[in-house]
Coordinates of C-alpha atoms in Angstrom, one line a residue:
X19 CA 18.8 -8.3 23.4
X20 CA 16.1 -7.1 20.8
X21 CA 16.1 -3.2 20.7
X22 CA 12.7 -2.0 21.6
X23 CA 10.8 1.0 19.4
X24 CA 10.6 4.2 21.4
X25 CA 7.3 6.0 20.4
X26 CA 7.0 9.6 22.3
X27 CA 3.1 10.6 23.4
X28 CA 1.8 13.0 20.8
X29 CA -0.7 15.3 22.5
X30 CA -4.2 16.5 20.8
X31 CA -2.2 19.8 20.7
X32 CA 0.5 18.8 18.9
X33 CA -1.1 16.8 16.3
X34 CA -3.2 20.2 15.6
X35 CA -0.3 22.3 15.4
X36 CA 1.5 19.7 12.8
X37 CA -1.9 19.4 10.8
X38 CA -2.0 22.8 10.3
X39 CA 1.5 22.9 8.5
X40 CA 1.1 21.8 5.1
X41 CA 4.5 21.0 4.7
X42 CA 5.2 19.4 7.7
X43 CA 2.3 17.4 7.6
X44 CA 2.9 15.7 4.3
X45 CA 6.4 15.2 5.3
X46 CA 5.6 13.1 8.5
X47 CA 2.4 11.6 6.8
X48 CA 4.4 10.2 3.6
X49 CA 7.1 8.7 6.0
X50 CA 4.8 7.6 8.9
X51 CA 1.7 6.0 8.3
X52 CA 0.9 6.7 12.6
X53 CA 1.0 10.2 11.8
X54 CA -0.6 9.4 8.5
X55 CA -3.5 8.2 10.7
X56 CA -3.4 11.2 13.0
X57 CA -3.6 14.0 10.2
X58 CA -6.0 12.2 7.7
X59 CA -8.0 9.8 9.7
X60 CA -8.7 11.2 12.8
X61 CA -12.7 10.9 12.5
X62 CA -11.7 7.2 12.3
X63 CA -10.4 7.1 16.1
X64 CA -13.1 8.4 18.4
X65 CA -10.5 6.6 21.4
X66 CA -7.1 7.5 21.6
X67 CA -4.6 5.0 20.4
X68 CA -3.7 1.8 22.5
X69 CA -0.1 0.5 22.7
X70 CA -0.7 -2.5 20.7
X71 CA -2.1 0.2 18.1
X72 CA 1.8 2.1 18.2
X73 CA 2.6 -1.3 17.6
X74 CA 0.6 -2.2 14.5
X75 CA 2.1 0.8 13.2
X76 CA 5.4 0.3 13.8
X77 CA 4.9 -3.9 11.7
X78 CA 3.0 -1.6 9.1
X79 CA 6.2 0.5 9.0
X80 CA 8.9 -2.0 9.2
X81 CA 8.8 -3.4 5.3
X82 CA 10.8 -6.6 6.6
X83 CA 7.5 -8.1 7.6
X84 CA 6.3 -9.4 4.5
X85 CA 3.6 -11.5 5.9
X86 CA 1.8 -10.3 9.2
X87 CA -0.9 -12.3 10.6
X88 CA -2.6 -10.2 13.5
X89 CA -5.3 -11.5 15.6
X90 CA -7.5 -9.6 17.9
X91 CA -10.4 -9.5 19.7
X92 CA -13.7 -8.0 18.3
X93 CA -13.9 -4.0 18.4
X94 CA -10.4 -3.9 18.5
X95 CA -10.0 -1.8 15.8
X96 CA -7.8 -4.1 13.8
X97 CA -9.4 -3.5 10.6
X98 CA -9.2 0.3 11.0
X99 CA -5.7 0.5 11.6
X100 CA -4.8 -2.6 9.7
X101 CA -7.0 -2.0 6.3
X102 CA -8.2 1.1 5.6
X103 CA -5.0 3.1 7.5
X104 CA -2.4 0.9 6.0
X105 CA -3.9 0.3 2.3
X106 CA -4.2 3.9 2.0
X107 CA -1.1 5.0 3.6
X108 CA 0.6 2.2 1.6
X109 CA -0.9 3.7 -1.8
X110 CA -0.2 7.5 -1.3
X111 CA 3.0 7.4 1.3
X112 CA 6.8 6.3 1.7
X113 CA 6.1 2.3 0.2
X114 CA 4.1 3.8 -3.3
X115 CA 2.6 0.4 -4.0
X116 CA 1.1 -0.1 -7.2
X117 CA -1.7 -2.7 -7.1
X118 CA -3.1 -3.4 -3.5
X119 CA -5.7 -6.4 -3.0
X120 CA -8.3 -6.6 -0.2
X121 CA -9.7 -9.8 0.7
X122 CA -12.8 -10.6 2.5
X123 CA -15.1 -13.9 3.2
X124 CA -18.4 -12.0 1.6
X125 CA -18.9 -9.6 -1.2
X126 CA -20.7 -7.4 1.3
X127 CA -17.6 -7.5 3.8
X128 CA -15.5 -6.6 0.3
X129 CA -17.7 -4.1 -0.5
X130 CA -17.7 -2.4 2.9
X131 CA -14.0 -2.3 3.4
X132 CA -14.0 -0.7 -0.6
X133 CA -16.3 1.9 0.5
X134 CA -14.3 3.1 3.5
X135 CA -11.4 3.7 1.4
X136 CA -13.5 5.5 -1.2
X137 CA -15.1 7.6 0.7
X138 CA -12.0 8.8 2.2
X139 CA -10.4 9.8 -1.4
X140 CA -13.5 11.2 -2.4
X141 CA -14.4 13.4 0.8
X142 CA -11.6 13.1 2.7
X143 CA -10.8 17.4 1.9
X144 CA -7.1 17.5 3.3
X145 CA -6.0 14.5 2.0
X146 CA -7.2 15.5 -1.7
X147 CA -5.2 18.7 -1.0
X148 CA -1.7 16.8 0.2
X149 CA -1.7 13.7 -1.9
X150 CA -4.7 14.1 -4.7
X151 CA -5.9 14.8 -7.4
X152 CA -7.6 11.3 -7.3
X153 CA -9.1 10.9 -10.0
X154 CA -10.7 7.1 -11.6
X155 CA -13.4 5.8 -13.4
X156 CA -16.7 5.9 -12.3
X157 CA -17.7 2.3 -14.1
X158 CA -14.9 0.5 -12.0
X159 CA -15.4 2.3 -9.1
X160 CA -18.6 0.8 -8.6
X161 CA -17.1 -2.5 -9.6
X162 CA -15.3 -2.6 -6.1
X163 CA -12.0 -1.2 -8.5
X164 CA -10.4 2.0 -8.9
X165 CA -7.4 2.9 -10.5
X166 CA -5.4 6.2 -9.1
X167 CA -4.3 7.5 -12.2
X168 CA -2.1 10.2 -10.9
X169 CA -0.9 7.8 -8.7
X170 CA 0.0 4.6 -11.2
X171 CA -1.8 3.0 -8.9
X172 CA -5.0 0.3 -8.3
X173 CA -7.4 -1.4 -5.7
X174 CA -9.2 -4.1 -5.8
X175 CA -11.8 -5.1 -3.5
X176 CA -13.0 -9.2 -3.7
X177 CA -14.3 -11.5 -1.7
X178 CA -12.4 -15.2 -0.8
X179 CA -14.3 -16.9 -4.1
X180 CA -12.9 -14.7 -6.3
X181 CA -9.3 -15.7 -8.0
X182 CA -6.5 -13.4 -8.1
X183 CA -4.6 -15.8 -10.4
X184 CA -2.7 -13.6 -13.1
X185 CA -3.9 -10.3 -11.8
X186 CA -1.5 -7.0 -13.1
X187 CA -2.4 -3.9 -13.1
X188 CA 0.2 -2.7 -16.1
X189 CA 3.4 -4.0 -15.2
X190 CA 2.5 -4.3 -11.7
X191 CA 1.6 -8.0 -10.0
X192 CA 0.1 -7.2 -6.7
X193 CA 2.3 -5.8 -4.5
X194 CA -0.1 -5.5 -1.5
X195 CA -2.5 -8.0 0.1
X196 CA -5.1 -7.4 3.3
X197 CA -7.1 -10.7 3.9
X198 CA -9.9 -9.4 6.5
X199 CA -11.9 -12.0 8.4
X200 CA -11.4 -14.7 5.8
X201 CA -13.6 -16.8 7.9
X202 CA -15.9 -17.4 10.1
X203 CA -17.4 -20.5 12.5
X204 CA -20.2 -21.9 9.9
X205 CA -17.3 -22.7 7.6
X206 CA -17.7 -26.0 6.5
X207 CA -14.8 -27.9 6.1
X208 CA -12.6 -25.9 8.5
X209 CA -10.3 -23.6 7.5
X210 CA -8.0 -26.2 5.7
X211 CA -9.2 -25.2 2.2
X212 CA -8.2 -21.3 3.2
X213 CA -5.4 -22.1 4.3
X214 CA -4.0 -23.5 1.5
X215 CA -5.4 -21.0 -1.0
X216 CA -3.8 -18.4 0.6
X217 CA -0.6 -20.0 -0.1
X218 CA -1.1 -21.6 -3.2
X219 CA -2.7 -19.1 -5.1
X220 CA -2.9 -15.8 -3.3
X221 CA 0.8 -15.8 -1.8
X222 CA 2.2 -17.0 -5.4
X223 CA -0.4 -14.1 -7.3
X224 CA 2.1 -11.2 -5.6
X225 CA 4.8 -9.6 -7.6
X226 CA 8.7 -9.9 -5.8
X227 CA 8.6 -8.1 -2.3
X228 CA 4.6 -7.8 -1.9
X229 CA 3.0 -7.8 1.7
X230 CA 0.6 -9.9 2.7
X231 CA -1.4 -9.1 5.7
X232 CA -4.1 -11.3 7.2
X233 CA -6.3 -9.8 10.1
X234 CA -8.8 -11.5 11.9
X235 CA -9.9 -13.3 15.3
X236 CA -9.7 -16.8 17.1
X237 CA -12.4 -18.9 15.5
X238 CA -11.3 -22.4 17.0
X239 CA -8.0 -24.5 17.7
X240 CA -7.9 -24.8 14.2
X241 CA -8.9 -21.8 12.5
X242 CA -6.7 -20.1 10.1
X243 CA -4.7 -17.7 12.4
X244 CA -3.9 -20.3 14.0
X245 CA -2.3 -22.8 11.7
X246 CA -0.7 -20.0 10.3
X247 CA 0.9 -19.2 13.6
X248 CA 2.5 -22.7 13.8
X249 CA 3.9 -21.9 10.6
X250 CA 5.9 -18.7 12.0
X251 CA 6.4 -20.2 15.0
X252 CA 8.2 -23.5 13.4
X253 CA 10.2 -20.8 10.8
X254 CA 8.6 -22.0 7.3
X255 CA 8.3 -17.7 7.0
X256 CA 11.2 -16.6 8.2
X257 CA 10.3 -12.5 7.2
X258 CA 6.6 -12.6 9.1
X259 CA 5.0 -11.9 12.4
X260 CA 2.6 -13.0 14.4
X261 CA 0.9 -11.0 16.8
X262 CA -2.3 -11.4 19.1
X263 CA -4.0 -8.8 21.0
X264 CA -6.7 -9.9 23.3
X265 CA -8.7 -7.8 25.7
X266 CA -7.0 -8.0 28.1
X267 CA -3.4 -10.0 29.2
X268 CA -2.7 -12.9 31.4
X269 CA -2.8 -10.7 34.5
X270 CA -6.1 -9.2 33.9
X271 CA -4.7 -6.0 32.3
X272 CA -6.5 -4.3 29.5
X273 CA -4.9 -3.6 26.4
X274 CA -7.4 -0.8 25.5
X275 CA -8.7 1.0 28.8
X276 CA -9.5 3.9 26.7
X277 CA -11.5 1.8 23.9
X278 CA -15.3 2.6 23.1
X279 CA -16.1 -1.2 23.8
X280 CA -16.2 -1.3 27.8
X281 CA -15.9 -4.4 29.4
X282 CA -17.8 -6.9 27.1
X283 CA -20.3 -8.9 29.6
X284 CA -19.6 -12.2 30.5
X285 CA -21.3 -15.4 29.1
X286 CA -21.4 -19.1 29.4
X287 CA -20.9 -20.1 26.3
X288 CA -17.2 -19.3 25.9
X289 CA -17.6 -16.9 23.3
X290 CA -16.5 -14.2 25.8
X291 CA -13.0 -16.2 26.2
X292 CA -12.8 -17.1 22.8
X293 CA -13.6 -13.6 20.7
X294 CA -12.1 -11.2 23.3
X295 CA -9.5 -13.6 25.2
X296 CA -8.5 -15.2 22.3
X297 CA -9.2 -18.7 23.8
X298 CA -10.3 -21.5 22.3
X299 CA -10.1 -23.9 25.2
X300 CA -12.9 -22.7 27.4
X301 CA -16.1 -25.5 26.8
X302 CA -19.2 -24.4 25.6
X303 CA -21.5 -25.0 28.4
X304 CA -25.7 -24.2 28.7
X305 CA -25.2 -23.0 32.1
X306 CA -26.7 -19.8 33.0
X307 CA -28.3 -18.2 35.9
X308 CA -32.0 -19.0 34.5
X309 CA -31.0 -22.5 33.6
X310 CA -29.7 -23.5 37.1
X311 CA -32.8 -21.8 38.3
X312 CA -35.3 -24.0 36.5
X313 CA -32.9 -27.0 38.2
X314 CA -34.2 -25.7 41.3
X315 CA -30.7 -24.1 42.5
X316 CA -30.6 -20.9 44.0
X317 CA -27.8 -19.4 45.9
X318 CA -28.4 -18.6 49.2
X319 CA -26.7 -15.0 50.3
X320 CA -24.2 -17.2 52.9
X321 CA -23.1 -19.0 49.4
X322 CA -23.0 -15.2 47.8
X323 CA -21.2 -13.8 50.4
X324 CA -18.3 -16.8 50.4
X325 CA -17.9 -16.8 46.7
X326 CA -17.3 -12.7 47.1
X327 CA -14.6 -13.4 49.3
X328 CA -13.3 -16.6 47.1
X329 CA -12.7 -14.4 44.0
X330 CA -10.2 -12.0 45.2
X331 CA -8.2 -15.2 46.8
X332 CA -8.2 -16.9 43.9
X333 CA -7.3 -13.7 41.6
X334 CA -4.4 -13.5 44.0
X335 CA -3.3 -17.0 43.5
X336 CA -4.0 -17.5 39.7
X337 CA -1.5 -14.1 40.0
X338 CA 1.3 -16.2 41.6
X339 CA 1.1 -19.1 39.4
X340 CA 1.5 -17.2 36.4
X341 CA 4.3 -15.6 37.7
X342 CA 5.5 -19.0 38.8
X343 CA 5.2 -20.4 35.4
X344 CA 6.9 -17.6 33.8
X345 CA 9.8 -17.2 36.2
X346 CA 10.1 -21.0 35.2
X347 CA 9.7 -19.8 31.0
X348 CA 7.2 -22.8 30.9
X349 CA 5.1 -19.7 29.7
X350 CA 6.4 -17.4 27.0
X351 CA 4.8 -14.5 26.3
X352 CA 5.1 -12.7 23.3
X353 CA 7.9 -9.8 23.1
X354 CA 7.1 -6.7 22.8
X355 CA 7.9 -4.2 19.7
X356 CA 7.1 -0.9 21.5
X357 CA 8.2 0.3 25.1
X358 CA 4.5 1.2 25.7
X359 CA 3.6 -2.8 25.2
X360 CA 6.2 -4.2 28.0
X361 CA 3.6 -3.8 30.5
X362 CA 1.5 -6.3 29.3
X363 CA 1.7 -9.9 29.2
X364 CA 0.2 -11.9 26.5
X365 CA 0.1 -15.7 25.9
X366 CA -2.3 -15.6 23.3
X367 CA -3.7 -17.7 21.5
X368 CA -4.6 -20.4 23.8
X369 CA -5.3 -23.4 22.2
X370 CA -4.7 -26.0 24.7
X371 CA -5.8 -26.5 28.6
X372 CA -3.6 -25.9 31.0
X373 CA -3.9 -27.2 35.0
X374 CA -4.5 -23.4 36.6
X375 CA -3.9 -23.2 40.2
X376 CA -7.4 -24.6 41.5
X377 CA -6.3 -28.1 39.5
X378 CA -2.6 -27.4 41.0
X379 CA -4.0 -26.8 44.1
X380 CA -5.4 -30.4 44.8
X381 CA -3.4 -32.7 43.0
X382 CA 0.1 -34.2 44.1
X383 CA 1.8 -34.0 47.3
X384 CA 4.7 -31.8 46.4
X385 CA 2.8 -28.2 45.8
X386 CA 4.1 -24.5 45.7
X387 CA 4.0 -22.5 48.8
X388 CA 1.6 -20.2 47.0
X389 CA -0.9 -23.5 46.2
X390 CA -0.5 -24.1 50.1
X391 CA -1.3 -20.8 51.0
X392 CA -4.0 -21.1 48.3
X393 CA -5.8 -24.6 50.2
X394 CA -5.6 -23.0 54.1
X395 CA -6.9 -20.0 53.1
X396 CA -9.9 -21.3 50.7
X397 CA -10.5 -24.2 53.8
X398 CA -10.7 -20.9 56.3
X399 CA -13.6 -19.8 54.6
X400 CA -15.3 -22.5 53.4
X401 CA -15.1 -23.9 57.1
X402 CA -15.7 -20.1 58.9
X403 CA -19.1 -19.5 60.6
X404 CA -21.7 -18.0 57.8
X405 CA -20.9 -14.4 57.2

C-alpha cells in the first residue's frame, strides 16, 4: 500500500515564532518550499492553506515528478502556489535550478506572472535578507528576463508564440518549465497544435533532469490537460503526475472551505460544472429563470415546495450510488498524497456521461435497493396531496 505524507498543522503562532529565527527560518525555507511559502509569501495567502495545497507542495517537493500537470478550478490558487511559490523556491532553495522558463498563452499573462516574481525580489525585505543580494540588469528586466547573478541563475518570462528552441543560459539548458493557462476556449484548432509543441519543442528544449509543470483548468473533452492525462494514465511518462482539484468532490465536499471564492453561483450554461467541477460533460443549454418565463412557465409554490423536498431525496440517493459504484471500483478516484486529502473523493476530470441514479432509476427491471427506495419515495411526493 502507497505510504501516505504526514503533514502536522502549523499554527499562525508557530509560523511567527520560526520567522523570527533567522537561522531556522532559512533552514526550513531552503529545504521546504511549504514553509518557504509561509515565511516569504505570506501576503500571498489571505486563506489558510487547503489540503490539496499541502499536497501541491509535497509534488513540488518530491523531484521524481518531472512532469506534473495540475488542473483546477478557477480561484483555486494554483498559479500562486504552483508559479510564483515554486519558481522562486526552486531558484533560491534545496533544487538551485539554473535557468527557469514560464509559459503563458499571452504576453500580458507572461508579463503578469514576470512581475509577481519581480516584485517579490525587489520588495520582498526578508527574503533579500535570507537569500539576496539580487541583483540584475535593469535592460533585461524589463524585457520579461532577469538574470540572478549571485545566484548563477535566470528567468525567463514568454508567451506560447515565442520559441525556446536552443535557449542556455551559460552552460545551463532550462532546467525548469511552468506552462500557465496555455489555452483558452477561442483557440482555434483545438488544443492539438499545443499539445504537440510542448512535446516537441518545449519538452526536448530542457537540459537532463528539468521539470516541467503545466497548470491550468478544464477547457473541453479535448483540451490540453486532458490529452495529457491520457498520456499518464496509459504510462507514455512514467515519472509524472496528474492531479485535479475541483471545487468540490463527488460527495459534495469542498476542497477549500476556507477559500476567499465562496460558493461560485450556479448557471445554465455549464460553465459552473465545467471551470469549478472540472466537467466537461454538462450541455450548454439557454435555460434560465427569465427565459422559461418569457415561455409563459412559472412555478407555482405547490411545484416549489415539491422540488424542496426532491433535492434532499435525490442528494441522498446520488450519495448511495456513488458509493455503490465505488464499492464496485467502476469508479476510481484519485489517491491521495497527503493524509489531510483522504477525506475527499475526486473523479475529476469528467469527460464522459455517466447514467446517475435518476437514469438508473427508471431503466431496467433489475435495480439497486437504493434506486427502489429512490422511485417509492419520489412517487410519495409527487403523488401526496399539495403541501
Amino acid at each position: 500500500m502507497k505510504k501516505i505524507a504526514k503533514t502536522r498543522e502549523i499554527t499562525p503562532e508557530f509560523a511567527e515564532k520560526v520567522r523570527s529565527d533567522q537561522k531556522v527560518r532559512r533552514k526550513l525555507a531552503y529545504e521546504s518550499p511549504l514553509w518557504f511559502a509561509l515565511i516569504y509569501l505570506p501576503h500571498h495567502f489571505s486563506s489558510p492553506f487547503a489540503p490539496f495545497h499541502i499536497e501541491m507542495f509535497r509534488i513540488m517537493e518530491d523531484p521524481k515528478y518531472e512532469f506534473v500537470c495540475v488542473m483546477a478550478f478557477r480561484g483555486s490558487g494554483k498559479s500562486t502556489v504552483m508559479n510564483t511559490a515554486n519558481v522562486l523556491w526552486s531558484i533560491l532553495g534545496k533544487p538551485e535550478r539554473k535557468f527557469a522558463i514560464i509559459v503563458s498563452k499571452t504576453q500580458e499573462q507572461a508579463k503578469n506572472h514576470f512581475s509577481n516574481i519581480k516584485r517579490e525580489l525587489e520588495a520582498n525585505a526578508l527574503l533579500t535578507e535570507d537569500f539576496g543580494p539580487f541583483s540584475g540588469n535593469e535592460a533585461a528586466w524589463n524585457k520579461m528576463s532577469l538574470e540572478l547573478e549571485y545566484r548563477g541563475a535566470k528567468l525567463l518570462s514568454i508567451s506560447r508564440e515565442q520559441s525556446v528552441r536552443g535557449l542556455r543560459h551559460g552552460a545551463h539548458r532550462p532546467d525548469l518549465v511552468v506552462c500557465d493557462d496555455l489555452e483558452d476556449d477561442e483557440d482555434e484548432g483545438g488544443a492539438d497544435p499545443i499539445y504537440r509543441r510542448l512535446h516537441a519543442e518545449i519538452a526536448t528544449a530542457c537540459g537532463f533532469g528539468a521539470r516541467i509543470f503545466v497548470l491550468g483548468n478544464l477547457i473541453s473533452d479535448k483540451s490540453l490537460l486532458v490529452l495529457l492525462k491520457r498520456d499518464i494514465d496509459a504510462g507514455k511518462r512514467p515519472s509524472a503526475i496528474f492531479r485535479a482539484y475541483p471545487f468540490r468532490d463527488v460527495y459534495k465536499n469542498v476542497l477549500w472551505k476556507e477559500g476567499p471564492i465562496g460558493v461560485p453561483a450556479m448557471d445554465m450554461s455549464g460553465v459552473w460544472e465545467r471551470e469549478y467541477l472540472l466537467d466537461a460533460t454538462a450541455a450548454s443549454s439557454s435555460v434560465s429563470p427569465a427565459a422559461l418565463s418569457e415561455i409563459g412557465f412559472h412555478p407555482t409554490p405547490d411545484m416549489i415546495a415539491r422540488a424542496e423536498k426532491l433535492l434532499p431525496l435525490v442528494m441522498k440517493a446520488n450519495r448511495k450510488y456513488l458509493r455503490a459504484k465505488e464499492k464496485a471500483g467502476d469508479m476510481k478516484c484519485q489517491e491521495p498524497l497527503v493524509a489531510a486529502m483522504r477525506r475527499f473523493h475526486i473523479d475529476s476530470p469528467k469527460t464522459e456521461g455517466e447514467a446517475g441514479i435518476l437514469t438508473c432509476s427508471v431503466s431496467g427491471d433489475h435495480l439497486p435497493e437504493y434506486a427502489k427506495e429512490f422511485n417509492d419515495e419520489m412517487d410519495r411526493i409527487l403523488n401526496s396531496s399539495p403541501p
